[in-house]
Amino acid sequence: MAIFEGAGVAIVTPMKENGEVNFDKLGEIIDFQIENGTDSIIICGTTGEASTLSHEEHIECIRYTVQHVKKRVPVVAGTGSNCTETAVYLSKQARDDGADGLLLVTPYYNKATQKGLIRHFTEVAHAVDIPIILYNVPGRTSCNIQPETAAYLAKNVENIVAMKEATGNIIQAAKTVQLCEGALDLYSGNDDSIVPILSLGGKGVISVLSNVAPRATHDIVAKYLAGDTKGSLELQLKYLPLVAALFSEVNPIPVKAALNMMGMEVGPLRLPLTEMEEANAQTLRTEMQKVGLIA
């Protein structure tokens, strides 16, 4: 059984002006997401600036989210690291704090081999007893889970149950589905390819777009799964220009800017991320106006 079906939000981590995590604001945006149809909260992923959170902040963000959500939707905790020992530590803590599942990114910078990926993910999975979503985003990590590796892990490690597919390579995604033979659920990791991943049997999306347009993102998936593929595709295409604007600079720079434009007051970014260039911000503002997110 899938951890969730539909649209999971890769939620931002709100910050105060002094750089501290704004937990009150995190609670507000979690409620906004759930009230607008989001099917799962993914905390401490790339969009949540996990790479610049201390271990203590990382753990507290996950704990707070689980406690605030109160089982209204599944909570998936990002606990990946390029250090296997650290990933095990964060994963155990997230499990103990009540996360419903884990999101494990491929090791970045040190770039494990396929053998290393198998060892890494297997060791983390064996340390916990909750479902795991592998996160394949080679554009950010320079490390790619090959379809054969995904299939091995899906068939040999019981609690590795899904993959967030963010390669942008639909051929690789199709081969992964083929080789896994139903043993691995697939989620789109790119908002511009939700429908293509659903067409391969995907269960939904782990979305940046959902931060600003949760109902529409939910509906793209819900319509497809209900058999309204035409309606799903129409929504996917409608939001493509906004998706492009949300990725005109490195994520999560634009999405935090967008939320602030909406009056959500999620605060600044942590260095080395900086505020959005004005030309890109204007394009983002225009696209948000076109879909009615701001006046």
JSON list of C-alpha atoms in Angstrom, two decimals, residues 48-175:
[
{"chain": "A", "resi": 48, "resn": "GLY", "atom": "CA", "xyz": [12.81, 22.85, 3.28]},
{"chain": "A", "resi": 49, "resn": "GLU", "atom": "CA", "xyz": [16.47, 23.91, 3.22]},
{"chain": "A", "resi": 50, "resn": "ALA", "atom": "CA", "xyz": [17.45, 20.77, 5.11]},
{"chain": "A", "resi": 51, "resn": "SER", "atom": "CA", "xyz": [21.07, 21.18, 4.04]},
{"chain": "A", "resi": 52, "resn": "THR", "atom": "CA", "xyz": [21.43, 24.31, 6.17]},
{"chain": "A", "resi": 53, "resn": "LEU", "atom": "CA", "xyz": [19.49, 23.11, 9.21]},
{"chain": "A", "resi": 54, "resn": "SER", "atom": "CA", "xyz": [21.48, 21.90, 12.20]},
{"chain": "A", "resi": 55, "resn": "HIS", "atom": "CA", "xyz": [20.75, 18.33, 13.28]},
{"chain": "A", "resi": 56, "resn": "GLU", "atom": "CA", "xyz": [18.84, 19.72, 16.24]},
{"chain": "A", "resi": 57, "resn": "GLU", "atom": "CA", "xyz": [16.71, 21.97, 14.03]},
{"chain": "A", "resi": 58, "resn": "HIS", "atom": "CA", "xyz": [16.17, 19.16, 11.54]},
{"chain": "A", "resi": 59, "resn": "ILE", "atom": "CA", "xyz": [14.87, 16.84, 14.24]},
{"chain": "A", "resi": 60, "resn": "GLU", "atom": "CA", "xyz": [12.72, 19.54, 15.83]},
{"chain": "A", "resi": 61, "resn": "CYS", "atom": "CA", "xyz": [11.12, 20.44, 12.47]},
{"chain": "A", "resi": 62, "resn": "ILE", "atom": "CA", "xyz": [10.13, 16.81, 11.93]},
{"chain": "A", "resi": 63, "resn": "ARG", "atom": "CA", "xyz": [8.88, 16.41, 15.50]},
{"chain": "A", "resi": 64, "resn": "TYR", "atom": "CA", "xyz": [6.88, 19.62, 15.33]},
{"chain": "A", "resi": 65, "resn": "THR", "atom": "CA", "xyz": [5.32, 18.66, 12.00]},
{"chain": "A", "resi": 66, "resn": "VAL", "atom": "CA", "xyz": [4.24, 15.22, 13.22]},
{"chain": "A", "resi": 67, "resn": "GLN", "atom": "CA", "xyz": [2.71, 16.72, 16.35]},
{"chain": "A", "resi": 68, "resn": "HIS", "atom": "CA", "xyz": [0.96, 19.51, 14.47]},
{"chain": "A", "resi": 69, "resn": "VAL", "atom": "CA", "xyz": [-0.41, 17.34, 11.66]},
{"chain": "A", "resi": 70, "resn": "LYS", "atom": "CA", "xyz": [-1.96, 14.93, 14.20]},
{"chain": "A", "resi": 71, "resn": "LYS", "atom": "CA", "xyz": [-2.41, 12.14, 11.64]},
{"chain": "A", "resi": 72, "resn": "ARG", "atom": "CA", "xyz": [-4.60, 14.26, 9.36]},
{"chain": "A", "resi": 73, "resn": "VAL", "atom": "CA", "xyz": [-2.32, 13.26, 6.47]},
{"chain": "A", "resi": 74, "resn": "PRO", "atom": "CA", "xyz": [0.89, 11.20, 6.31]},
{"chain": "A", "resi": 75, "resn": "VAL", "atom": "CA", "xyz": [4.11, 12.95, 7.27]},
{"chain": "A", "resi": 76, "resn": "VAL", "atom": "CA", "xyz": [7.22, 11.99, 5.30]},
{"chain": "A", "resi": 77, "resn": "ALA", "atom": "CA", "xyz": [10.50, 13.12, 6.82]},
{"chain": "A", "resi": 78, "resn": "GLY", "atom": "CA", "xyz": [13.57, 13.92, 4.77]},
{"chain": "A", "resi": 79, "resn": "THR", "atom": "CA", "xyz": [16.41, 12.15, 6.58]},
{"chain": "A", "resi": 80, "resn": "GLY", "atom": "CA", "xyz": [18.92, 11.54, 3.81]},
{"chain": "A", "resi": 81, "resn": "SER", "atom": "CA", "xyz": [22.61, 12.40, 4.04]},
{"chain": "A", "resi": 82, "resn": "ASN", "atom": "CA", "xyz": [25.83, 11.72, 2.19]},
{"chain": "A", "resi": 83, "resn": "CYS", "atom": "CA", "xyz": [27.02, 10.14, 5.44]},
{"chain": "A", "resi": 84, "resn": "THR", "atom": "CA", "xyz": [25.31, 6.80, 6.07]},
{"chain": "A", "resi": 85, "resn": "GLU", "atom": "CA", "xyz": [25.75, 7.08, 9.82]},
{"chain": "A", "resi": 86, "resn": "THR", "atom": "CA", "xyz": [24.05, 10.48, 9.84]},
{"chain": "A", "resi": 87, "resn": "ALA", "atom": "CA", "xyz": [21.18, 9.19, 7.70]},
{"chain": "A", "resi": 88, "resn": "VAL", "atom": "CA", "xyz": [20.68, 6.31, 10.12]},
{"chain": "A", "resi": 89, "resn": "TYR", "atom": "CA", "xyz": [20.69, 8.70, 13.08]},
{"chain": "A", "resi": 90, "resn": "LEU", "atom": "CA", "xyz": [18.16, 11.11, 11.55]},
{"chain": "A", "resi": 91, "resn": "SER", "atom": "CA", "xyz": [15.98, 8.25, 10.31]},
{"chain": "A", "resi": 92, "resn": "LYS", "atom": "CA", "xyz": [15.80, 6.58, 13.71]},
{"chain": "A", "resi": 93, "resn": "GLN", "atom": "CA", "xyz": [14.92, 9.87, 15.33]},
{"chain": "A", "resi": 94, "resn": "ALA", "atom": "CA", "xyz": [12.19, 10.59, 12.78]},
{"chain": "A", "resi": 95, "resn": "ARG", "atom": "CA", "xyz": [10.73, 7.12, 13.30]},
{"chain": "A", "resi": 96, "resn": "ASP", "atom": "CA", "xyz": [10.75, 7.58, 17.07]},
{"chain": "A", "resi": 97, "resn": "ASP", "atom": "CA", "xyz": [9.04, 10.96, 16.68]},
{"chain": "A", "resi": 98, "resn": "GLY", "atom": "CA", "xyz": [6.20, 9.42, 14.67]},
{"chain": "A", "resi": 99, "resn": "ALA", "atom": "CA", "xyz": [6.96, 10.06, 10.99]},
{"chain": "A", "resi": 100, "resn": "ASP", "atom": "CA", "xyz": [4.88, 7.89, 8.67]},
{"chain": "A", "resi": 101, "resn": "GLY", "atom": "CA", "xyz": [7.67, 7.49, 6.14]},
{"chain": "A", "resi": 102, "resn": "LEU", "atom": "CA", "xyz": [11.14, 8.68, 5.19]},
{"chain": "A", "resi": 103, "resn": "LEU", "atom": "CA", "xyz": [12.56, 10.39, 2.11]},
{"chain": "A", "resi": 104, "resn": "LEU", "atom": "CA", "xyz": [16.19, 9.42, 1.50]},
{"chain": "A", "resi": 105, "resn": "VAL", "atom": "CA", "xyz": [18.16, 11.43, -1.04]},
{"chain": "A", "resi": 106, "resn": "THR", "atom": "CA", "xyz": [21.11, 9.88, -2.81]},
{"chain": "A", "resi": 107, "resn": "PRO", "atom": "CA", "xyz": [24.49, 10.68, -1.21]},
{"chain": "A", "resi": 108, "resn": "TYR", "atom": "CA", "xyz": [25.69, 13.99, -2.61]},
{"chain": "A", "resi": 109, "resn": "TYR", "atom": "CA", "xyz": [29.24, 15.24, -3.19]},
{"chain": "A", "resi": 110, "resn": "ASN", "atom": "CA", "xyz": [30.96, 11.92, -2.45]},
{"chain": "A", "resi": 111, "resn": "LYS", "atom": "CA", "xyz": [28.88, 10.31, -5.25]},
{"chain": "A", "resi": 112, "resn": "ALA", "atom": "CA", "xyz": [28.52, 6.64, -4.32]},
{"chain": "A", "resi": 113, "resn": "THR", "atom": "CA", "xyz": [28.76, 3.90, -6.93]},
{"chain": "A", "resi": 114, "resn": "GLN", "atom": "CA", "xyz": [25.69, 1.74, -7.57]},
{"chain": "A", "resi": 115, "resn": "LYS", "atom": "CA", "xyz": [27.15, -0.83, -5.16]},
{"chain": "A", "resi": 116, "resn": "GLY", "atom": "CA", "xyz": [27.61, 1.94, -2.62]},
{"chain": "A", "resi": 117, "resn": "LEU", "atom": "CA", "xyz": [24.01, 3.09, -3.09]},
{"chain": "A", "resi": 118, "resn": "ILE", "atom": "CA", "xyz": [22.76, -0.42, -2.40]},
{"chain": "A", "resi": 119, "resn": "ARG", "atom": "CA", "xyz": [24.86, -0.64, 0.76]},
{"chain": "A", "resi": 120, "resn": "HIS", "atom": "CA", "xyz": [23.87, 2.87, 1.90]},
{"chain": "A", "resi": 121, "resn": "PHE", "atom": "CA", "xyz": [20.12, 2.54, 1.42]},
{"chain": "A", "resi": 122, "resn": "THR", "atom": "CA", "xyz": [20.03, -1.01, 2.76]},
{"chain": "A", "resi": 123, "resn": "GLU", "atom": "CA", "xyz": [21.81, -0.03, 5.95]},
{"chain": "A", "resi": 124, "resn": "VAL", "atom": "CA", "xyz": [19.47, 2.89, 6.59]},
{"chain": "A", "resi": 125, "resn": "ALA", "atom": "CA", "xyz": [16.39, 0.80, 5.80]},
{"chain": "A", "resi": 126, "resn": "HIS", "atom": "CA", "xyz": [17.46, -2.00, 8.13]},
{"chain": "A", "resi": 127, "resn": "ALA", "atom": "CA", "xyz": [17.84, 0.51, 10.97]},
{"chain": "A", "resi": 128, "resn": "VAL", "atom": "CA", "xyz": [14.16, 1.50, 10.90]},
{"chain": "A", "resi": 129, "resn": "ASP", "atom": "CA", "xyz": [10.80, -0.19, 10.42]},
{"chain": "A", "resi": 130, "resn": "ILE", "atom": "CA", "xyz": [8.83, 2.43, 8.49]},
{"chain": "A", "resi": 131, "resn": "PRO", "atom": "CA", "xyz": [8.42, 2.89, 4.71]},
{"chain": "A", "resi": 132, "resn": "ILE", "atom": "CA", "xyz": [11.14, 4.59, 2.72]},
{"chain": "A", "resi": 133, "resn": "ILE", "atom": "CA", "xyz": [10.95, 6.68, -0.46]},
{"chain": "A", "resi": 134, "resn": "LEU", "atom": "CA", "xyz": [14.21, 6.91, -2.38]},
{"chain": "A", "resi": 135, "resn": "TYR", "atom": "CA", "xyz": [14.90, 10.37, -3.78]},
{"chain": "A", "resi": 136, "resn": "ASN", "atom": "CA", "xyz": [16.67, 10.38, -7.11]},
{"chain": "A", "resi": 137, "resn": "VAL", "atom": "CA", "xyz": [17.70, 13.90, -8.11]},
{"chain": "A", "resi": 138, "resn": "PRO", "atom": "CA", "xyz": [21.06, 13.67, -9.92]},
{"chain": "A", "resi": 139, "resn": "GLY", "atom": "CA", "xyz": [20.83, 17.29, -11.05]},
{"chain": "A", "resi": 140, "resn": "ARG", "atom": "CA", "xyz": [21.47, 18.29, -7.44]},
{"chain": "A", "resi": 141, "resn": "THR", "atom": "CA", "xyz": [23.50, 15.35, -6.15]},
{"chain": "A", "resi": 142, "resn": "SER", "atom": "CA", "xyz": [25.49, 14.17, -9.20]},
{"chain": "A", "resi": 143, "resn": "CYS", "atom": "CA", "xyz": [24.45, 10.66, -8.18]},
{"chain": "A", "resi": 144, "resn": "ASN", "atom": "CA", "xyz": [21.88, 8.66, -10.17]},
{"chain": "A", "resi": 145, "resn": "ILE", "atom": "CA", "xyz": [20.00, 5.56, -9.00]},
{"chain": "A", "resi": 146, "resn": "GLN", "atom": "CA", "xyz": [20.04, 3.36, -12.07]},
{"chain": "A", "resi": 147, "resn": "PRO", "atom": "CA", "xyz": [16.86, 1.35, -12.81]},
{"chain": "A", "resi": 148, "resn": "GLU", "atom": "CA", "xyz": [18.63, -1.93, -12.06]},
{"chain": "A", "resi": 149, "resn": "THR", "atom": "CA", "xyz": [19.68, -0.60, -8.65]},
{"chain": "A", "resi": 150, "resn": "ALA", "atom": "CA", "xyz": [16.17, 0.61, -7.86]},
{"chain": "A", "resi": 151, "resn": "ALA", "atom": "CA", "xyz": [14.79, -2.79, -8.82]},
{"chain": "A", "resi": 152, "resn": "TYR", "atom": "CA", "xyz": [17.30, -4.62, -6.63]},
{"chain": "A", "resi": 153, "resn": "LEU", "atom": "CA", "xyz": [16.47, -2.46, -3.62]},
{"chain": "A", "resi": 154, "resn": "ALA", "atom": "CA", "xyz": [12.70, -2.67, -4.17]},
{"chain": "A", "resi": 155, "resn": "LYS", "atom": "CA", "xyz": [12.79, -6.45, -4.41]},
{"chain": "A", "resi": 156, "resn": "ASN", "atom": "CA", "xyz": [15.29, -7.13, -1.63]},
{"chain": "A", "resi": 157, "resn": "VAL", "atom": "CA", "xyz": [14.67, -4.50, 1.05]},
{"chain": "A", "resi": 158, "resn": "GLU", "atom": "CA", "xyz": [11.16, -4.79, 2.46]},
{"chain": "A", "resi": 159, "resn": "ASN", "atom": "CA", "xyz": [10.59, -1.22, 3.59]},
{"chain": "A", "resi": 160, "resn": "ILE", "atom": "CA", "xyz": [12.00, 0.49, 0.48]},
{"chain": "A", "resi": 161, "resn": "VAL", "atom": "CA", "xyz": [8.65, 1.01, -1.18]},
{"chain": "A", "resi": 162, "resn": "ALA", "atom": "CA", "xyz": [8.81, 4.05, -3.46]},
{"chain": "A", "resi": 163, "resn": "MET", "atom": "CA", "xyz": [10.94, 6.52, -5.40]},
{"chain": "A", "resi": 164, "resn": "LYS", "atom": "CA", "xyz": [10.70, 10.25, -5.93]},
{"chain": "A", "resi": 165, "resn": "GLU", "atom": "CA", "xyz": [11.69, 10.41, -9.59]},
{"chain": "A", "resi": 166, "resn": "ALA", "atom": "CA", "xyz": [13.36, 13.75, -10.28]},
{"chain": "A", "resi": 167, "resn": "THR", "atom": "CA", "xyz": [15.79, 12.86, -13.05]},
{"chain": "A", "resi": 168, "resn": "GLY", "atom": "CA", "xyz": [13.64, 14.48, -15.73]},
{"chain": "A", "resi": 169, "resn": "ASN", "atom": "CA", "xyz": [14.38, 11.39, -17.82]},
{"chain": "A", "resi": 170, "resn": "ILE", "atom": "CA", "xyz": [11.08, 9.73, -18.70]},
{"chain": "A", "resi": 171, "resn": "ILE", "atom": "CA", "xyz": [12.86, 6.85, -20.43]},
{"chain": "A", "resi": 172, "resn": "GLN", "atom": "CA", "xyz": [14.77, 6.03, -17.26]},
{"chain": "A", "resi": 173, "resn": "ALA", "atom": "CA", "xyz": [11.55, 6.31, -15.27]},
{"chain": "A", "resi": 174, "resn": "ALA", "atom": "CA", "xyz": [9.82, 3.88, -17.62]},
{"chain": "A", "resi": 175, "resn": "LYS", "atom": "CA", "xyz": [12.67, 1.39, -17.37]}
]
